[in-house]
Coordinates of C-alpha atoms and ligand atoms in Angstrom, one line a residue:
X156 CA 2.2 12.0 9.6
X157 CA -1.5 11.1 10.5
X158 CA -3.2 8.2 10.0
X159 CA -6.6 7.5 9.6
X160 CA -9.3 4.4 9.3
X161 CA -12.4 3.9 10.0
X162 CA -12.9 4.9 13.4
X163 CA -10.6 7.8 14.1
X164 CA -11.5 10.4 12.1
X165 CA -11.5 12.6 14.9
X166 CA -7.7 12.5 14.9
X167 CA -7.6 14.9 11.9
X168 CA -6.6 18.3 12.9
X169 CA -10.0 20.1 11.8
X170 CA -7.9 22.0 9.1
X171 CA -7.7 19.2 6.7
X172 CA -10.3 16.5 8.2
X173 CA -13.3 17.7 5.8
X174 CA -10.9 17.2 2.9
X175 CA -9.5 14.0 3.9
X176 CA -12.9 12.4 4.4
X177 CA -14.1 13.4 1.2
X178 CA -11.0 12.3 -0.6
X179 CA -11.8 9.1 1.4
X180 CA -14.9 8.9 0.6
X181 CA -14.2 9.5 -3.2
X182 CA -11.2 6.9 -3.3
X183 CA -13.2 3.9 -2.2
X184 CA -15.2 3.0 -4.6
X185 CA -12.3 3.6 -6.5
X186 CA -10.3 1.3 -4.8
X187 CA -12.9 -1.3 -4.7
X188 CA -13.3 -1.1 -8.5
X189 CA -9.6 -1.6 -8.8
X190 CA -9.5 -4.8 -6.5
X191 CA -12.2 -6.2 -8.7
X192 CA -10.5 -6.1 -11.7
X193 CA -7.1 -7.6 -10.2
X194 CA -9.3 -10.3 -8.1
X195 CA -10.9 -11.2 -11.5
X196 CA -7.6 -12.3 -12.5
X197 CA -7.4 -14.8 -9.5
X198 CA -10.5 -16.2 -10.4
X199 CA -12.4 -13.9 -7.4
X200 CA -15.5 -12.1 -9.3
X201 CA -17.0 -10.2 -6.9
X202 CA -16.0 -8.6 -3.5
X203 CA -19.1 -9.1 -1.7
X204 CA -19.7 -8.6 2.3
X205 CA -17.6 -11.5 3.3
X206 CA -14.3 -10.3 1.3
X207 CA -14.7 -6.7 2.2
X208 CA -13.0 -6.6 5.2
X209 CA -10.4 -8.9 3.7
X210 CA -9.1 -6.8 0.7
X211 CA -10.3 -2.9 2.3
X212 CA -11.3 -3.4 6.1
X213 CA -9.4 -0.5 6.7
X214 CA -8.5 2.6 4.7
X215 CA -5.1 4.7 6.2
X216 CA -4.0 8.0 4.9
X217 CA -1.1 9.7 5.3
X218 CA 0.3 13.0 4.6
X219 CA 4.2 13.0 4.0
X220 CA 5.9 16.5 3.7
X221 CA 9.5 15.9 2.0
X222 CA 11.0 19.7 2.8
X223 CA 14.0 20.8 0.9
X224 CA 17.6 19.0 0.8
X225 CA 21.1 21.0 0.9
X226 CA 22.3 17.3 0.1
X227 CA 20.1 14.9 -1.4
X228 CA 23.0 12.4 -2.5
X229 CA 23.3 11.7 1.4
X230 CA 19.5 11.6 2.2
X231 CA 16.7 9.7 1.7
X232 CA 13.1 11.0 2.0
X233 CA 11.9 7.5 2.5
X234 CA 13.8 4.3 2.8
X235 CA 13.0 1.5 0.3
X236 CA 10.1 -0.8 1.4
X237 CA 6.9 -2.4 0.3
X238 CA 3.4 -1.2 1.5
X239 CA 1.3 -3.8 4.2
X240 CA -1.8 -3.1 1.9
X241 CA -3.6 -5.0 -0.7
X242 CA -3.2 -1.7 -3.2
X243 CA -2.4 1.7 -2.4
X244 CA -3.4 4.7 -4.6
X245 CA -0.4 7.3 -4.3
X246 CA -1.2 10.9 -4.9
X247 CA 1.8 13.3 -5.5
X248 CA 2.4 16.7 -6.1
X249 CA 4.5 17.9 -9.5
X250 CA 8.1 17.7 -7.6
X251 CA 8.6 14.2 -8.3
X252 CA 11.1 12.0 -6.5
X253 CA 9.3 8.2 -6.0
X254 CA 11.0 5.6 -7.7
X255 CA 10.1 1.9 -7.9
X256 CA 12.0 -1.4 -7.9
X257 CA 12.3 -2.7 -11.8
X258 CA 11.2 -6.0 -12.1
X259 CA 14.4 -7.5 -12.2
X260 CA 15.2 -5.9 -8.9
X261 CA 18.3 -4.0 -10.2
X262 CA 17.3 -0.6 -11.8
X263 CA 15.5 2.2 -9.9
X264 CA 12.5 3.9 -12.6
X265 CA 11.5 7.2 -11.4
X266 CA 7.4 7.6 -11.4
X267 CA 7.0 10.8 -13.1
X268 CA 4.3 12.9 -11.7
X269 CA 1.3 13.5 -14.2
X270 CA -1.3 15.6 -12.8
X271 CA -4.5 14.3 -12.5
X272 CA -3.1 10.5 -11.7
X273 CA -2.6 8.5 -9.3
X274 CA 0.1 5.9 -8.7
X275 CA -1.6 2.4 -7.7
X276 CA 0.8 0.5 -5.8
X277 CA 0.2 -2.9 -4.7
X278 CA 1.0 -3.9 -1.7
X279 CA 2.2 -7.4 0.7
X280 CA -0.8 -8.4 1.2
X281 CA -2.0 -8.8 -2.0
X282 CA 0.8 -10.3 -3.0
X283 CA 0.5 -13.2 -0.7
X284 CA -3.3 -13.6 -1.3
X285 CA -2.5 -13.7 -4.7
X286 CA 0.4 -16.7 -3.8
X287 CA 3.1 -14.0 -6.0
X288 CA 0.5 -13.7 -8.8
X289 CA 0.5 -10.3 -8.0
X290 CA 4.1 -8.9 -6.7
X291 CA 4.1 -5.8 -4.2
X292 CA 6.5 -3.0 -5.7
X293 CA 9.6 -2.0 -4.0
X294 CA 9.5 2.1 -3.7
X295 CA 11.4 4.6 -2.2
X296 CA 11.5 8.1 -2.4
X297 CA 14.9 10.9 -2.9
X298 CA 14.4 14.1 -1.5
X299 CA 15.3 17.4 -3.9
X300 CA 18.0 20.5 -3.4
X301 CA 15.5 23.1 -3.6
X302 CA 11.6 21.5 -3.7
X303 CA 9.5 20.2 -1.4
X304 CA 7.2 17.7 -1.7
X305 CA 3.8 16.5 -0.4
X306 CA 2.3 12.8 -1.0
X307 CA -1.1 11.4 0.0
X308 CA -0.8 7.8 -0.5
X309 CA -4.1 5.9 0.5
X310 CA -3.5 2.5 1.9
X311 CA -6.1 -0.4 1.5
X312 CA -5.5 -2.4 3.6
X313 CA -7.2 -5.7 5.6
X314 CA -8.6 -5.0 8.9
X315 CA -6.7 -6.0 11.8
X316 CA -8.5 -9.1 12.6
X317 CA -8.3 -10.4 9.0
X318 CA -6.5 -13.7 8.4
X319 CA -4.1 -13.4 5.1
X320 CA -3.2 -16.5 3.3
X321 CA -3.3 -17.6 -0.5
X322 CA -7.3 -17.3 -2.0
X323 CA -8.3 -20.4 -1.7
X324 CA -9.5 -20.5 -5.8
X325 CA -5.9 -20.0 -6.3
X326 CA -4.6 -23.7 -4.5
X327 CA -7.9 -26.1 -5.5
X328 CA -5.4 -27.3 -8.7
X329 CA -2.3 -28.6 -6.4
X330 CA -0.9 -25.2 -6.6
X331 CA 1.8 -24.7 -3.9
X332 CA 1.1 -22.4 -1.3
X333 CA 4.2 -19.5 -0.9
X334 CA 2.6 -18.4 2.3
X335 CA 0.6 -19.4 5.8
X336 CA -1.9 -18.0 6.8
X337 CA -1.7 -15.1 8.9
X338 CA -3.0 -12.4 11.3
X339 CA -2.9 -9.3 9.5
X340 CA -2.5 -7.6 12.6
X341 CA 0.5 -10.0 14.1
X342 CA 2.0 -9.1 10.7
X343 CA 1.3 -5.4 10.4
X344 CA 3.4 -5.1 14.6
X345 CA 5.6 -7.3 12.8
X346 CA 6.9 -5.0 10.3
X347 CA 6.4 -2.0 12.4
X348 CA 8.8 -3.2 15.2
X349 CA 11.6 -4.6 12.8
X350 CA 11.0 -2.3 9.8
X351 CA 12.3 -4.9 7.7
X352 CA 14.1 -3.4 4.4
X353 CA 12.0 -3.9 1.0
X354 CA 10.9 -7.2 -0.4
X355 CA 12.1 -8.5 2.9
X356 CA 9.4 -7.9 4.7
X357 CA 7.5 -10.7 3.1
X358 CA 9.6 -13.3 5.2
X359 CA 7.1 -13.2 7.8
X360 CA 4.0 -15.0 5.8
X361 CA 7.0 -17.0 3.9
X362 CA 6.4 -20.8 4.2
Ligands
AKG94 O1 5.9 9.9 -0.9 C1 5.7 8.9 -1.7 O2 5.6 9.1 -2.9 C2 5.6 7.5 -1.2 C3 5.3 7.4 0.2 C4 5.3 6.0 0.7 O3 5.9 5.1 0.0 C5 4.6 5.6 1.9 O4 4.0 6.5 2.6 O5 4.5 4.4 2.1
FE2_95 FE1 5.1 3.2 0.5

């Protein structure tokens, strides 16, 4: 696994570093077109310089290799969590094996590959700038007998020095606020020292 943002690009291997740049660099408008259209629903209508770094100060890519299983019904490719990001656009190959939490938080619904598409995921963080407008998605993925898999999921994520809290549009009515305000980087060595288990790891920001 290898994770990139804006200044490390250098810690590609050169093998793949062209290609993950220009996937980068093709995602982010992306990305940023898809944050508009959720932020217009929170009364937000443009992501000018000031909310940049906010809602995509830092893009992270991973690669995740799932190899073959002899015994899938005792592993787990990847334990059940929610992303740190605001959204995170998922590209998987044709094996399949992510499933998400329904929204009743009892059922498991398999996310069928489609080629050409990408799953968009969002993430904490928009779920507590959004104070639970906007929920972050419980995944996890299985592993297969006799497939492997490979994932690119594309986090978008705050930069580290960004304070997280409820937009501000959202509270001017008396609304209660669900969350303080936060570091994003106090909360992102939060959940990478306790690895806390799915919706869970909301607790932190929880007021
Ligand atoms: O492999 C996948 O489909 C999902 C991976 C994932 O959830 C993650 O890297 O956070
Ligand atoms: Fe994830």
């Amino acid at each position: 696994m290898v994770v990139i943002h804006k200044n490390d690009s250098n810690l590609w291997p050169p093998q793949t570093r062209n290609q993950v740049l220009e996937y980068q660099k093709w995602a982010t408008p992306l990305a940023k077109k898809l944050l508009e259209v959720l932020l217009k629903g929170l009364n937000v209508n443009e992501i000018d310089e000031s909310l940049e770094p906010l809602l995509m100060g830092t893009m992270a890519i991973n690669i995740n290799y799932y190899p073959p299983c002899p015994n899938p019904s005792i592993a787990i490719g990847f334990r059940r969590h929610c992303d740190m990001s605001c959204i995170t656009l998922l590209l998987q190959d044709d094996t399949g094996g992510l499933y998400v939490q329904g929204t009743k938080g009892d059922n498991w619904i398999h996310v069928n590959p489609i080629k050409g598409a990408l799953a968009v995921n969002i993430g904490n963080s928009l779920q507590i700038m959004s104070n639970d407008r906007y929920k972050s998605i419980e995944h996890c993925v299985a592993v297969d007998s006799s497939r492997a898999r490979i994932s690119v999921p594309l986090f978008v994520n705050p930069s580290p020095d960004s304070v997280i809290g409820p937009f501000p549009q959202i509270l001017k009515d008396g609304e209660k606020s669900m969350y303080k305000h936060v570091l994003f980087s106090d909360y992102w060595d939060h959940y990478f020292s306790k690895r806390p288990s799915g919706k869970a790891s909301l607790d932190f920001a929880k007021i």
